[in-house]
CSV table of C-alpha atoms in Angstrom, one decimal:
chain,number,residue,atom,x,y,z
A,1108,MET,CA,-13.6,-20.7,-7.7
A,1109,SER,CA,-15.9,-20.5,-10.8
A,1110,LYS,CA,-17.5,-17.3,-12.5
A,1111,THR,CA,-20.7,-18.7,-11.5
A,1112,ASP,CA,-19.8,-19.0,-7.8
A,1113,ILE,CA,-18.4,-15.6,-7.9
A,1114,LEU,CA,-21.7,-14.1,-9.4
A,1115,PHE,CA,-24.0,-15.6,-7.0
A,1116,MET,CA,-21.6,-14.6,-4.0
A,1117,ASN,CA,-21.7,-11.2,-5.4
A,1118,GLU,CA,-25.5,-11.3,-5.1
A,1119,ALA,CA,-25.3,-12.4,-1.4
A,1120,LEU,CA,-22.9,-9.4,-0.9
A,1121,LYS,CA,-25.3,-7.0,-2.1
A,1122,GLU,CA,-27.9,-8.5,0.4
A,1123,ALA,CA,-25.2,-8.1,3.1
A,1124,LYS,CA,-24.6,-4.7,2.2
A,1125,GLU,CA,-28.3,-4.0,2.5
A,1126,ALA,CA,-28.2,-5.2,6.1
A,1127,PHE,CA,-25.1,-3.0,6.6
A,1128,LYS,CA,-27.2,0.0,5.7
A,1129,ASN,CA,-29.8,-1.1,8.3
A,1130,ASP,CA,-27.6,-1.6,11.1
A,1131,GLU,CA,-27.9,-5.3,10.9
A,1132,VAL,CA,-25.3,-7.9,11.0
A,1133,PRO,CA,-24.1,-7.7,7.3
A,1134,VAL,CA,-25.0,-11.1,6.2
A,1135,GLY,CA,-26.5,-11.7,2.8
A,1136,ALA,CA,-27.7,-14.8,1.2
A,1137,VAL,CA,-29.4,-16.3,-2.4
A,1138,VAL,CA,-30.8,-19.7,-3.1
A,1139,VAL,CA,-30.3,-20.8,-6.7
A,1140,TYR,CA,-32.2,-23.4,-8.4
A,1141,ASN,CA,-31.6,-24.3,-12.0
A,1142,GLY,CA,-29.1,-21.7,-12.6
A,1143,LYS,CA,-31.6,-19.0,-11.4
A,1144,ILE,CA,-31.9,-16.9,-8.1
A,1145,ILE,CA,-35.3,-17.9,-6.5
A,1146,ALA,CA,-34.8,-16.3,-3.3
A,1147,ARG,CA,-32.6,-13.6,-1.7
A,1148,ALA,CA,-32.5,-12.3,1.8
A,1149,HIS,CA,-30.4,-10.4,4.4
A,1150,ASN,CA,-30.2,-10.6,8.2
A,1151,GLN,CA,-33.4,-8.5,9.9
A,1152,VAL,CA,-32.9,-9.5,13.5
A,1153,GLU,CA,-32.8,-6.1,14.7
A,1154,LEU,CA,-35.7,-5.1,12.8
A,1155,LEU,CA,-38.0,-7.8,13.0
A,1156,LYS,CA,-36.8,-8.4,16.9
A,1157,ASP,CA,-36.4,-12.0,16.1
A,1158,PRO,CA,-33.3,-14.1,16.7
A,1159,THR,CA,-34.3,-16.5,13.9
A,1160,ALA,CA,-34.4,-13.7,11.2
A,1161,HIS,CA,-31.1,-14.7,9.7
A,1162,ALA,CA,-30.5,-14.4,6.1
A,1163,GLU,CA,-30.5,-18.1,5.5
A,1164,MET,CA,-33.7,-18.9,7.5
A,1165,ILE,CA,-35.4,-15.9,5.5
A,1166,ALA,CA,-34.2,-17.2,2.1
A,1167,ILE,CA,-34.9,-20.9,3.2
A,1168,THR,CA,-38.9,-19.7,3.6
A,1169,GLU,CA,-38.7,-17.4,0.6
A,1170,ALA,CA,-37.3,-20.6,-1.6
A,1171,THR,CA,-39.8,-23.0,-0.4
A,1172,ASN,CA,-42.7,-20.6,-0.7
A,1173,TYR,CA,-41.4,-20.1,-4.5
A,1174,LEU,CA,-41.1,-23.8,-5.3
A,1175,GLY,CA,-44.2,-24.8,-3.4
A,1176,SER,CA,-42.4,-27.5,-1.4
A,1177,LYS,CA,-40.7,-28.0,1.9
A,1178,TRP,CA,-37.5,-29.9,0.2
A,1179,LEU,CA,-34.6,-27.7,-1.5
A,1180,SER,CA,-32.9,-30.7,-2.7
A,1181,ASP,CA,-32.0,-29.3,-6.1
A,1182,CYS,CA,-30.9,-25.9,-4.7
A,1183,SER,CA,-28.0,-24.1,-3.5
A,1184,LEU,CA,-27.5,-21.8,-1.0
A,1185,TYR,CA,-25.0,-18.9,-1.4
A,1186,VAL,CA,-24.4,-17.0,2.0
A,1187,THR,CA,-21.6,-14.4,2.9
A,1188,ILE,CA,-20.6,-16.1,6.3
A,1189,GLU,CA,-20.5,-19.7,7.7
A,1190,PRO,CA,-24.0,-20.6,8.6
A,1191,CYS,CA,-24.6,-20.7,12.4
A,1192,SER,CA,-26.0,-24.1,14.1
A,1193,MET,CA,-29.7,-23.0,13.7
A,1194,CYS,CA,-29.4,-22.2,10.2
A,1195,ALA,CA,-27.1,-25.1,9.0
A,1196,GLY,CA,-29.9,-27.3,10.9
A,1197,ALA,CA,-32.8,-25.6,8.9
A,1198,LEU,CA,-30.6,-26.4,5.5
A,1199,VAL,CA,-30.0,-29.8,6.7
A,1200,LEU,CA,-34.0,-30.0,7.1
A,1201,SER,CA,-34.8,-28.4,3.8
A,1202,ARG,CA,-32.4,-30.9,2.3
A,1203,VAL,CA,-30.3,-28.3,0.5
A,1204,LYS,CA,-28.0,-29.8,-2.1
A,1205,LYS,CA,-24.8,-27.3,-1.4
A,1206,ILE,CA,-23.7,-24.5,0.7
A,1207,TYR,CA,-21.4,-22.0,-0.6
A,1208,PHE,CA,-20.0,-19.6,1.9
A,1209,GLY,CA,-17.3,-16.6,2.0
A,1210,ALA,CA,-16.1,-16.0,5.5
A,1211,LYS,CA,-15.4,-18.7,8.3
A,1212,ASP,CA,-17.3,-18.1,11.5
A,1213,PRO,CA,-14.6,-19.1,14.4
A,1214,LYS,CA,-17.2,-18.4,17.1
A,1215,THR,CA,-20.7,-19.9,15.6
A,1216,GLY,CA,-19.9,-21.7,12.5
A,1217,ALA,CA,-21.5,-25.0,12.0
A,1218,CYS,CA,-19.8,-26.2,8.6
A,1219,GLY,CA,-16.9,-27.5,10.2
A,1220,SER,CA,-15.4,-24.1,12.2
A,1221,VAL,CA,-16.8,-25.0,15.6
A,1222,ILE,CA,-19.0,-27.9,14.8
A,1223,GLU,CA,-20.1,-29.9,11.7
A,1224,ILE,CA,-24.1,-29.9,11.1
A,1225,ALA,CA,-24.0,-29.5,7.5
A,1226,ASN,CA,-22.1,-32.8,6.9
A,1227,ASN,CA,-22.8,-34.8,10.0
A,1228,LYS,CA,-22.6,-38.4,9.3
A,1229,LYS,CA,-25.3,-39.0,11.9
A,1230,LEU,CA,-28.0,-37.1,10.4
A,1231,ASN,CA,-30.4,-37.9,7.8
A,1232,HIS,CA,-29.0,-35.7,5.0
A,1233,ARG,CA,-25.6,-34.1,4.5
A,1234,ILE,CA,-24.6,-31.0,2.6
A,1235,ALA,CA,-21.8,-30.4,0.1
A,1236,VAL,CA,-20.0,-27.3,1.2
A,1237,LYS,CA,-17.7,-25.2,-0.4
A,1238,LYS,CA,-16.0,-22.3,1.6
A,1239,GLY,CA,-14.1,-19.3,0.8
A,1240,ILE,CA,-15.8,-17.7,-2.0
A,1241,GLN,CA,-15.2,-13.9,-1.8
A,1242,GLU,CA,-13.8,-14.6,1.6
A,1243,GLU,CA,-11.9,-11.6,1.7
A,1244,GLU,CA,-14.8,-9.0,0.5
A,1245,CYS,CA,-17.3,-10.8,3.0
A,1246,GLY,CA,-14.9,-11.1,6.0
A,1247,LYS,CA,-14.1,-7.2,5.2
A,1248,LEU,CA,-17.8,-6.1,5.6
A,1249,LEU,CA,-18.2,-8.1,9.0
A,1250,THR,CA,-15.0,-6.5,10.4
A,1251,GLU,CA,-15.8,-3.0,9.2
A,1252,PHE,CA,-19.3,-3.6,10.9
A,1253,PHE,CA,-18.2,-4.4,14.0
A,1254,LYS,CA,-15.5,-1.9,14.2
A,1255,ARG,CA,-18.0,0.5,13.5
A,1256,LYS,CA,-20.1,-0.6,16.4
A,1257,ARG,CA,-17.4,-0.8,18.8
A,1258,LYS,CA,-16.5,2.8,18.0
A,1259,ILE,CA,-20.1,3.9,18.6
A,1260,GLU,CA,-20.2,2.1,21.9
A,1261,ALA,CA,-16.9,3.4,23.0
A,1262,ALA,CA,-18.2,7.0,22.1
A,1263,LYS,CA,-21.4,6.2,24.4
A,1264,ASN,CA,-19.2,5.3,27.0
A,1265,ASN,CA,-17.2,8.7,27.0
């Protein structure tokens, strides 16, 4: 894992921590173009009451607006958890060059954990994927969030 990978994943983690503070599932993402962050986002599903408001989806929109193009073919996405099928599909459609993710998602991961969308040979674009960047820190944030949620839920039921 390179210093650059760590640097950009730390930026995605900052976004995830912002989501955590806002009581959103703590996922953060940044889009990098020519060594520069051109988009950053975190989950906003609860705030926007929108199931599509995942960090990756918001970051894709921000990056395409920045570049003035629907293609992100020279861009990389750093995200704290493995993208789901919706996000992986959108990343394929936007032709992102590479996905770097932290923690695997054994329930909805679409970059190999549950299904393979990012690198599916039947699709017109395939994305290089590098997993496990800052995996422990990314996973710990998610574990802490859901532990807290379960604790709050248990307190409500007592």
